């Protein structure tokens, strides 16, 4: 018999009470993993019931559940169709147009989809900070002062490496907050951390030869920057001490890590691993890229030094950003680079886009030097710490060990290991259906990562809303 | 006899009155072209006089002239040394540090030296616009409005392609001012024109295979962007109709041109050449990059359409910038790209630095839509036209055909063909010594360009100062 649906459905040997659940499960899974594609018209209930030898009421019941859950949608008079349930924030869309004039890499890249502005009742998404407490009026004063200087022709000349005032301020800032030791000549100002990865990749990667070890799961945008430059990515697993250093082959040239707050698991790299990684790099002349993206927000425990602090072989590129501790729209990050690389990096910056806006750089330098940034960070550290504690407290009180937060020292998100009948992908979709936005660690993995690990950001959710959100989440596990 | 100076000086068969001039000429030329290196200690006058068999007074006289002209400098008790006479604005410094961890290209790039802030009495340098008339207080209002929206959480979400409002404003602006026909989906917002070149190079260049035809002399920063991506640069000469299209090999994949106002000669590409170039590109499936960098400032004659306007084969990438018609520090340019390339370009932009600052983009969109930009351009067009006419009038009145301005239609600099005993490099140095800052076309050439062509920018010099500056310049030819 010709199958009604291009999908193998197995309902044999099931008791009557299990039929509905099983059919629902098989169809929803097929929709989620794309075997039933968005826009496909589902067979009529009567036909599907016939072909499966179940009652039509069972099929109608399953369709109704799938519609209410958002897997299917009905169009009056046209039938029932498979909905687009692709994950919101981190799904990757292949580029449509392929043209022989475009080179291979850019004919087939993946785009990192920026989430649409749909608000969720409980927003645990990651990546952007809470701006509701940012001192915008103070920042506006700093910007206005620089525009006035510019109008009088008194703005400093642009420097491709970054304005000296800002590089001085950054050197002081990382020394104070992260014990990173550097002189002003080692600092390069970039358009956010992303441009830092891009410029480092440009100068270091020998296309087709360079191998870079990256965390899996890990930060996809850093991965893309190195792929685009022609590096081969070697995926290294992560455990509760961070990247598994013993799995890094001696042949890699570069290691990219997020030691303060591994992305996305949130764990801090242990002191032993740090020493092991620095020794490995020194032994094999590897370069380490230390992405310290939201280390300013220390939540618990004593501070752990940056890798850069203990680097005695000029092998660490320390990358920071003002997107998290300040404003994403400031589009400003930096690299503290070894002396041997700073000239090439500066030239690459100049050939890429000349320099960052001088007005913003000089305003930011003043904002740092006058203590405004540290004041804001201290305030936000309190806010984030309260939210973090609310998440941990709610989980401990409600989850009965079905959802266990991984320990973190710093940052604006926490990973939660869960036990559930559902896969982490299914949990994310089911959560969305009840108004919870969150991520799974698997979304950030390219490999075979199969831990049921959810990622809960607390940059967007108020402390007050957390207990109800956590309760709702636990209910769907 | 061991030479006193590692330099062959030829003073034979000269009459006594010619000795001093000839020695001066030979030494200054050797210093300028680097055969006598900066910092070298010159031989004592007595010794050099002996070795050349001339009077010591002659050598003392020549040294005195060279010191007063800045070729040599004296240090009390230490002797006389060769000064650093490297050209200020466009000299290229090789990167110092070479490290095996850096790839080949970035171990040997050239840096584009940004001029130090030394003021000249007559500043004919090119590149940056006159900001004294820019409505900074208006611009500040537009920025402040966006910061206020941001503080209320009302700023639009960032779009890697550029904010829709700004792309709409740009599409309207280029349609009005340059008859460029495009829809908002074809516009990509970039960090200045430089990032536009960089992104285009990234997606189009197949490293080691792509050949790009570029104007010689031409804009060095565009050349560097394509070199960095691994393209082979084919240098095509320029005459008074622009790039010599018949010299472009059919095998090139990309042609980069500045048709409105060739950089640096200032000539407009003739209508015949434009048609010829478009036909060539269509025939051989070439891509054209049209850099229209300061076309907004039309000075004389009727407007000439952009190449993009007449492109029927989706082969033109039209690149514009707000650095010249507005503010360099706004760090905003754009590409109007063919439909087949926009998706890859947008992904490349995202992987490079995510997006331009939203505050600046939305403020600029309003600034354009409210007519502020066109108001400023109209004002500056009058200012620049008056300066241009002052230069031409002064040259015609004073130069006696020794210095002939090349015709231009638009822009903020004009090239001047000169007859002189000195090379154009020597003229630039001699001009500097009397307080005139200018460029020669040869500085922007990598090849065998040997026309004596000076490049006079009028973005920095007041109309009032021009006649005296031109007179001074003519005196040194």
Coordinates of N, CA and C in Angstrom, one line a residue, chain A residues 294-429:
Chain A
X294 N 32.1 37.7 29.5 CA 31.3 38.5 30.5 C 31.8 38.2 31.9
X295 N 33.2 38.1 32.0 CA 33.8 37.8 33.2 C 33.7 38.9 34.3
X296 N 33.3 40.1 33.8 CA 33.2 41.3 34.8 C 32.1 41.0 35.8
X297 N 31.2 40.1 35.5 CA 30.1 39.9 36.4 C 30.4 38.7 37.3
X298 N 31.2 38.9 38.3 CA 31.6 37.8 39.2 C 30.4 37.6 40.1
X299 N 30.0 36.3 40.3 CA 28.8 36.0 41.0 C 29.1 35.3 42.4
X300 N 30.0 34.4 42.3 CA 30.3 33.6 43.5 C 31.8 33.4 43.6
X301 N 32.2 33.0 44.8 CA 33.6 32.5 44.9 C 34.7 33.6 44.7
X302 N 35.9 33.2 44.8 CA 37.0 34.1 44.6 C 37.3 34.3 43.1
X303 N 37.9 35.5 42.8 CA 38.2 35.7 41.3 C 39.3 34.7 40.9
X304 N 39.2 34.2 39.6 CA 40.2 33.4 39.0 C 40.9 34.3 38.0
X305 N 42.2 34.2 38.0 CA 43.0 35.1 37.1 C 42.7 34.7 35.6
X306 N 43.0 35.6 34.8 CA 42.9 35.3 33.3 C 44.1 34.4 33.0
X307 N 43.9 33.6 31.9 CA 45.0 32.9 31.3 C 46.2 33.8 31.0
X308 N 45.8 35.0 30.4 CA 46.8 36.0 30.0 C 47.8 36.3 31.2
X309 N 47.2 36.4 32.4 CA 48.0 36.8 33.5 C 49.2 35.9 33.8
X310 N 49.0 34.6 33.4 CA 50.0 33.6 33.7 C 50.8 33.2 32.5
X311 N 50.6 33.9 31.4 CA 51.3 33.5 30.2 C 52.7 34.1 30.2
X312 N 53.7 33.2 30.1 CA 55.1 33.7 30.1 C 55.7 33.5 28.7
X313 N 54.9 33.1 27.7 CA 55.5 32.9 26.4 C 54.9 33.7 25.3
X314 N 54.2 34.8 25.7 CA 53.6 35.7 24.7 C 52.7 34.9 23.7
X315 N 51.9 34.0 24.3 CA 51.1 33.2 23.4 C 49.6 33.5 23.5
X316 N 49.2 34.3 24.5 CA 47.8 34.6 24.7 C 47.3 35.9 24.0
X317 N 46.2 35.8 23.2 CA 45.5 36.9 22.8 C 44.2 37.0 23.7
X318 N 44.2 38.1 24.5 CA 43.0 38.3 25.4 C 42.0 39.2 24.7
X319 N 40.8 38.6 24.6 CA 39.7 39.4 23.9 C 38.6 39.8 24.9
X320 N 38.3 41.1 24.9 CA 37.2 41.6 25.7 C 36.3 42.4 24.9
X321 N 35.1 42.7 25.5 CA 34.1 43.5 24.8 C 33.4 44.4 25.8
X322 N 32.9 45.5 25.3 CA 32.1 46.4 26.1 C 30.6 46.2 25.8
X323 N 30.3 45.2 25.0 CA 28.9 44.9 24.7 C 28.1 44.4 25.9
X324 N 28.8 43.6 26.8 CA 28.1 43.0 27.9 C 28.1 43.9 29.1
X325 N 29.3 44.4 29.4 CA 29.4 45.2 30.7 C 28.9 46.6 30.5
X326 N 28.6 47.0 29.2 CA 28.1 48.3 28.9 C 26.9 48.3 28.0
X327 N 27.1 48.5 26.7 CA 26.1 48.6 25.7 C 26.5 47.8 24.5
X328 N 25.6 46.9 24.0 CA 26.0 46.2 22.7 C 26.2 47.2 21.6
X329 N 25.4 48.2 21.6 CA 25.4 49.2 20.4 C 26.6 50.1 20.4
X330 N 27.4 50.0 21.5 CA 28.6 50.8 21.4 C 29.6 50.2 20.4
X331 N 29.4 49.0 20.0 CA 30.2 48.3 19.0 C 31.7 48.5 19.3
X332 N 32.1 48.1 20.5 CA 33.5 48.3 20.9 C 34.0 47.1 21.7
X333 N 35.1 46.5 21.2 CA 35.8 45.5 22.0 C 37.3 45.8 21.9
X334 N 38.1 44.8 22.3 CA 39.5 45.0 22.2 C 40.2 43.7 22.3
X335 N 41.5 43.7 21.9 CA 42.4 42.6 22.1 C 43.6 43.1 22.8
X336 N 44.0 42.4 23.8 CA 45.4 42.6 24.4 C 46.2 41.5 23.7
X337 N 47.1 41.9 22.8 CA 47.8 41.0 22.0 C 49.3 40.9 22.4
X338 N 49.9 39.8 22.1 CA 51.4 39.7 22.3 C 52.1 40.8 21.5
X339 N 53.2 41.3 21.9 CA 53.9 42.3 21.2 C 54.2 41.9 19.7
X340 N 54.5 40.6 19.5 CA 54.9 40.2 18.1 C 53.7 40.3 17.1
X341 N 52.5 40.5 17.6 CA 51.4 40.4 16.7 C 50.7 41.8 16.5
X342 N 51.0 42.8 17.3 CA 50.2 44.0 17.4 C 50.3 44.8 16.1
X343 N 51.5 44.8 15.5 CA 51.7 45.6 14.3 C 50.8 45.0 13.1
X344 N 50.9 43.7 13.0 CA 50.1 43.1 11.9 C 48.6 43.3 12.2
X345 N 48.2 43.1 13.4 CA 46.8 43.3 13.8 C 46.3 44.7 13.5
X346 N 47.1 45.7 13.8 CA 46.8 47.1 13.5 C 46.7 47.4 12.1
X347 N 47.6 46.8 11.3 CA 47.5 47.0 9.8 C 46.2 46.4 9.3
X348 N 45.9 45.2 9.8 CA 44.7 44.5 9.3 C 43.5 45.3 9.7
X349 N 43.5 45.9 10.9 CA 42.3 46.7 11.3 C 42.2 47.9 10.3
X350 N 43.3 48.5 10.0 CA 43.3 49.7 9.1 C 42.8 49.3 7.7
X351 N 43.2 48.1 7.2 CA 42.8 47.7 5.9 C 41.3 47.3 5.9
X352 N 40.8 46.9 7.1 CA 39.4 46.4 7.2 C 38.4 47.6 7.2
X353 N 38.7 48.5 8.1 CA 37.7 49.7 8.2 C 38.3 50.9 8.8
X354 N 39.6 51.1 8.6 CA 40.4 52.3 9.1 C 40.5 52.4 10.6
X355 N 39.3 52.6 11.3 CA 39.4 52.8 12.7 C 38.0 52.9 13.3
X356 N 37.8 52.7 14.6 CA 36.5 52.9 15.3 C 36.2 54.4 15.3
X357 N 35.0 54.8 15.5 CA 34.6 56.2 15.6 C 35.4 56.9 16.8
X358 N 36.0 58.0 16.5 CA 36.8 58.7 17.5 C 35.9 59.2 18.6
X359 N 34.8 59.8 18.3 CA 33.9 60.3 19.3 C 33.5 59.3 20.3
X360 N 33.1 58.1 19.9 CA 32.7 57.0 20.8 C 33.9 56.6 21.6
X361 N 35.1 56.4 21.0 CA 36.3 56.0 21.7 C 36.7 56.9 22.8
X362 N 36.7 58.2 22.5 CA 37.1 59.2 23.5 C 36.1 59.3 24.6
X363 N 34.8 59.2 24.2 CA 33.7 59.2 25.3 C 33.9 58.0 26.2
X364 N 34.1 56.8 25.6 CA 34.3 55.6 26.4 C 35.5 55.7 27.3
X365 N 36.6 56.3 26.8 CA 37.8 56.4 27.6 C 37.5 57.3 28.8
X366 N 36.7 58.4 28.7 CA 36.4 59.2 29.8 C 35.4 58.4 30.7
X367 N 34.5 57.7 30.2 CA 33.5 56.9 30.9 C 34.2 55.9 31.8
X368 N 35.3 55.3 31.3 CA 36.0 54.4 32.1 C 36.9 55.1 33.2
X369 N 37.6 56.1 32.7 CA 38.6 56.8 33.6 C 37.8 57.5 34.8
X370 N 36.6 58.0 34.5 CA 35.9 58.7 35.5 C 35.2 57.7 36.5
X371 N 35.3 56.4 36.2 CA 34.8 55.4 37.2 C 33.3 55.1 36.9
X372 N 32.7 55.6 35.8 CA 31.3 55.3 35.5 C 31.1 53.9 35.2
X373 N 32.0 53.3 34.4 CA 31.9 51.9 34.0 C 31.9 51.0 35.2
X374 N 32.9 51.2 36.1 CA 32.9 50.3 37.3 C 31.7 50.4 38.2
X375 N 31.2 51.7 38.3 CA 30.0 51.9 39.1 C 28.8 51.1 38.5
X376 N 28.7 51.1 37.2 CA 27.6 50.4 36.5 C 27.8 48.9 36.7
X377 N 29.1 48.4 36.5 CA 29.3 47.0 36.7 C 29.0 46.5 38.1
X378 N 29.4 47.3 39.1 CA 29.1 46.9 40.5 C 27.6 46.8 40.7
X379 N 26.8 47.8 40.1 CA 25.4 47.7 40.3 C 24.8 46.5 39.6
X380 N 25.3 46.2 38.4 CA 24.7 45.1 37.6 C 25.1 43.7 38.3
X381 N 26.3 43.7 38.9 CA 26.7 42.5 39.5 C 25.7 42.1 40.6
X382 N 25.3 43.1 41.4 CA 24.3 42.8 42.4 C 23.0 42.3 41.8
X383 N 22.6 43.0 40.7 CA 21.3 42.6 40.1 C 21.4 41.2 39.6
X384 N 22.5 40.9 38.8 CA 22.6 39.5 38.2 C 22.8 38.5 39.3
X385 N 23.5 38.8 40.4 CA 23.7 37.9 41.5 C 22.4 37.5 42.1
X386 N 21.5 38.4 42.3 CA 20.1 38.2 42.8 C 19.3 37.3 41.9
X387 N 19.4 37.5 40.6 CA 18.7 36.7 39.7 C 19.3 35.3 39.6
X388 N 20.6 35.2 39.6 CA 21.2 33.9 39.6 C 20.8 33.1 40.8
X389 N 20.8 33.7 42.0 CA 20.4 33.0 43.2 C 18.9 32.6 43.2
X390 N 18.1 33.5 42.6 CA 16.7 33.1 42.5 C 16.5 31.9 41.6
X391 N 17.3 31.8 40.5 CA 17.2 30.6 39.7 C 17.6 29.3 40.5
X392 N 18.8 29.4 41.1 CA 19.3 28.3 41.8 C 18.4 27.9 43.0
X393 N 17.9 28.9 43.7 CA 16.9 28.6 44.8 C 15.7 27.9 44.3
X394 N 15.1 28.4 43.2 CA 13.9 27.8 42.7 C 14.1 26.4 42.2
X395 N 15.3 26.2 41.5 CA 15.5 24.9 41.0 C 15.7 23.9 42.2
X396 N 16.5 24.3 43.2 CA 16.7 23.4 44.4 C 15.4 23.1 45.1
X397 N 14.5 24.1 45.1 CA 13.2 23.9 45.9 C 12.3 23.1 45.1
X398 N 12.3 23.2 43.8 CA 11.2 22.6 43.0 C 11.6 21.4 42.2
X399 N 12.8 21.3 41.8 CA 13.2 20.3 40.7 C 13.4 18.9 41.2
X400 N 13.6 18.8 42.5 CA 13.8 17.4 43.0 C 14.9 16.7 42.2
X401 N 15.9 17.3 42.0 CA 17.1 16.8 41.3 C 16.9 16.5 39.8
X402 N 15.7 16.8 39.3 CA 15.5 16.6 37.9 C 16.2 17.7 37.1
X403 N 16.5 18.8 37.7 CA 17.2 19.9 37.0 C 18.2 20.5 38.0
X404 N 19.5 20.3 37.6 CA 20.6 20.7 38.5 C 21.5 21.7 37.8
X405 N 21.6 22.9 38.5 CA 22.4 24.0 37.8 C 23.8 23.7 37.9
X406 N 24.6 23.9 36.8 CA 26.0 23.7 36.9 C 26.7 24.9 37.6
X407 N 27.7 24.7 38.4 CA 28.3 25.8 39.1 C 28.9 26.8 38.1
X408 N 28.8 28.1 38.5 CA 29.4 29.1 37.7 C 30.1 30.1 38.7
X409 N 31.1 30.8 38.2 CA 31.7 31.9 39.0 C 31.3 33.3 38.6
X410 N 31.0 33.4 37.3 CA 30.7 34.7 36.7 C 29.8 34.5 35.5
X411 N 29.3 35.7 35.1 CA 28.5 35.7 33.8 C 27.1 36.0 34.0
X412 N 26.3 35.9 32.9 CA 24.9 36.3 32.9 C 24.1 35.1 32.3
X413 N 24.6 33.9 32.4 CA 23.7 32.7 32.1 C 24.3 31.5 32.9
X414 N 23.4 30.6 33.1 CA 23.7 29.4 33.9 C 23.2 28.2 33.1
X415 N 23.9 27.1 33.1 CA 23.5 25.9 32.4 C 22.8 25.0 33.4
X416 N 21.8 24.2 33.0 CA 21.1 23.4 33.9 C 21.0 22.0 33.3
X417 N 21.5 21.0 34.0 CA 21.4 19.6 33.5 C 20.1 19.1 33.9
X418 N 19.3 18.5 33.0 CA 18.0 18.1 33.3 C 17.8 16.6 33.0
X419 N 16.9 16.0 33.7 CA 16.4 14.6 33.4 C 15.0 14.8 32.9
X420 N 14.7 14.2 31.7 CA 13.4 14.5 31.1 C 13.2 13.4 30.1
X421 N 11.9 13.1 29.8 CA 11.6 12.2 28.8 C 11.8 12.8 27.4
X422 N 11.9 14.2 27.4 CA 12.1 14.9 26.1 C 13.6 15.2 25.8
X423 N 13.9 15.3 24.6 CA 15.3 15.7 24.2 C 15.4 17.2 24.6
X424 N 16.6 17.8 24.6 CA 16.7 19.2 25.0 C 16.1 20.1 23.9
X425 N 16.1 19.6 22.7 CA 15.5 20.4 21.6 C 14.0 20.4 21.8
X426 N 13.4 19.3 22.2 CA 12.0 19.3 22.4 C 11.6 20.1 23.6
X427 N 12.5 20.1 24.6 CA 12.2 20.9 25.8 C 12.1 22.4 25.4
X428 N 13.1 22.8 24.6 CA 13.1 24.2 24.2 C 11.8 24.6 23.4
X429 N 11.4 23.7 22.6 CA 10.1 24.0 21.8 C 8.9 24.0 22.7

